[in-house]
Amino acid sequence: MEAWVPLFDIFLNSPSPEFDASLWFSSNSLTNSTTTTSTNSFLKLLSKPIDTISTNPSSSIQSKRFLYIQTLPDAVQSRILSFLTTESKRFCKRELCLLAENVLNGSEEVDFWVKKSAHNLLDKMSDSGFRQFSTLNLNGLEEEEEFFALPSCLQSCSHSKSSVLPWLPLTFDELRESASVSCIADEGSDEAMEVEELCEVEENGEVLNQVDVSIDSEVRTKAGSLKMKLLECESAKRTENLANEIRQLCFEADGKEVRNSFGVLGLIEPWEVDDETASILITNLLGVNANESELSWASKVLCSIILPKLLVLNEPASRVLVTTTIESCKPRQKAAVDALLFPLVLCKEGLNTHLCDVMSRIIKECLHPAHVSAFCQRLLCGEEESRKFICLPCHQHLVSDKLVWTEPLFMLFQNILNQNVSLTQDSIEHLVSVVRELAGKYSESLKFSTFLLCLVTKCHSSLKHHKLILIPTVELTNTFMTKSILSKLNSL
């Protein structure tokens, strides 16, 4: 019994008992060749019957029999069962099942967390293909069958061959009648609505790298005139009037956006104006409040005015441009992601320091951490379909379909991690693969090492399985931070 005292002390006091107990068993296996006996003897100890005597003044002395594990505090029982679930490969599956069953079927009331841990252990054994539950109560199986059974109102129709679906009491004739009635009632308006919705979905769901709607000569002439007026405009009032004229050209009288509005903005070339004029132009084109119905319009405005300026940014962005970008993106998060963040991070020449600063401001001040995590997941792990963004055809040559890993891009992900954004497991695994691939290239880079330290610090719980891979990768670096990173990895 004394040999198990350190292990029970771990279950009683350790903040991470499963991990520490696993290390304890691993260290014992190095000094004790009978590892199987050791693990089996631990299960035998937990399953050992213990006779207890209860004295009740109103009755005679009563003797009760418990398993050894049932004499321990509830918290310790729960931790032990959780450990057995996590490290089930170390133990005999049959003995694990019997232990969990006996805990659940005990005569005394079982604590909620102990019961939950025991059920988790049985579930783990079931998932691993083990089906030998000799003493398991079958009442739960009957309740499960009742839970998944069809409602009584549908049971009579479940075997009907004329039903659309086995569980749906609707015949083909009834379905045809309802479909024909709805088509006749709304034939005119619904067809137009479906066409418009389909066009909107297609427009929002793919890269706008071409303007496929023809623009008549009159609109082209007006757009060319507005382009010249914008370049010559010097007053704020005049800019406001020109913004109203642009909206009139891109919207119909009833306020509905015209199909060729994106092409019109491409002809006007509003990105050529200075930052002060662009600020006034955006404010008047978008308005103060974000309107859900104008989401497509907001994306087009952002990628027609702000995006071209940022794609060629080779110096710190002006205060006016940054402020305008932040104020425009705050109430329009989806437009900010589709029209700015995605095309910017996929810049063909790679992210530079100035662009990294602007993107970090947008992410920090405009997006919720959950949105940032989703953006990173789409960027790192998503297929080509999920990376689609909005961009004018004349700027398409500045954007790539793949990430170009530069030092500022690592800085961007470091800034994201420092904002306590919880990245998904597949995003972290992709970052690990990138780090392994580029460690030799950036072995002398202090920024790369800083990102590595941030990744190991912020995502330590998700990197335990990558520890053996990351250690030789970090050893390839040659900066004063290398030892700190290795120390963090060794403590995982």
JSON list of C-alpha atoms in Angstrom, two decimals, residues 1-2 30 57 68 83 193 216 256 262 266 269 273 291 298 324 335 347 366 415 426 440 463 481:
[
{"chain": "A", "resi": 1, "resn": "MET", "atom": "CA", "xyz": [0.00, 0.00, 0.00]},
{"chain": "A", "resi": 2, "resn": "GLU", "atom": "CA", "xyz": [2.86, 2.39, 0.76]},
{"chain": "A", "resi": 30, "resn": "LEU", "atom": "CA", "xyz": [11.76, 2.84, -16.16]},
{"chain": "A", "resi": 57, "resn": "PRO", "atom": "CA", "xyz": [-27.98, 3.67, 18.31]},
{"chain": "A", "resi": 68, "resn": "TYR", "atom": "CA", "xyz": [-11.67, 0.45, -1.96]},
{"chain": "A", "resi": 83, "resn": "PHE", "atom": "CA", "xyz": [-7.27, 9.16, -15.32]},
{"chain": "A", "resi": 193, "resn": "MET", "atom": "CA", "xyz": [-37.01, 37.39, -55.85]},
{"chain": "A", "resi": 216, "resn": "ASP", "atom": "CA", "xyz": [-24.05, 51.14, -71.22]},
{"chain": "A", "resi": 256, "resn": "LYS", "atom": "CA", "xyz": [-32.05, 48.91, -54.73]},
{"chain": "A", "resi": 262, "resn": "PHE", "atom": "CA", "xyz": [-19.13, 47.16, -58.95]},
{"chain": "A", "resi": 266, "resn": "GLY", "atom": "CA", "xyz": [-14.10, 50.39, -61.14]},
{"chain": "A", "resi": 269, "resn": "GLU", "atom": "CA", "xyz": [-11.39, 54.72, -59.68]},
{"chain": "A", "resi": 273, "resn": "VAL", "atom": "CA", "xyz": [-8.02, 60.38, -54.41]},
{"chain": "A", "resi": 291, "resn": "ASN", "atom": "CA", "xyz": [-27.38, 48.46, -42.79]},
{"chain": "A", "resi": 298, "resn": "ALA", "atom": "CA", "xyz": [-20.17, 48.13, -48.07]},
{"chain": "A", "resi": 324, "resn": "THR", "atom": "CA", "xyz": [-11.40, 55.93, -41.57]},
{"chain": "A", "resi": 335, "resn": "ALA", "atom": "CA", "xyz": [-17.31, 43.27, -45.09]},
{"chain": "A", "resi": 347, "resn": "CYS", "atom": "CA", "xyz": [-0.85, 40.06, -50.81]},
{"chain": "A", "resi": 366, "resn": "CYS", "atom": "CA", "xyz": [-13.22, 45.73, -35.04]},
{"chain": "A", "resi": 415, "resn": "ASN", "atom": "CA", "xyz": [-0.44, 39.96, -32.21]},
{"chain": "A", "resi": 426, "resn": "ASP", "atom": "CA", "xyz": [-6.28, 22.45, -36.84]},
{"chain": "A", "resi": 440, "resn": "GLY", "atom": "CA", "xyz": [15.94, 26.93, -41.15]},
{"chain": "A", "resi": 463, "resn": "LEU", "atom": "CA", "xyz": [1.10, 21.64, -28.26]},
{"chain": "A", "resi": 481, "resn": "MET", "atom": "CA", "xyz": [15.48, 33.42, -27.15]}
]
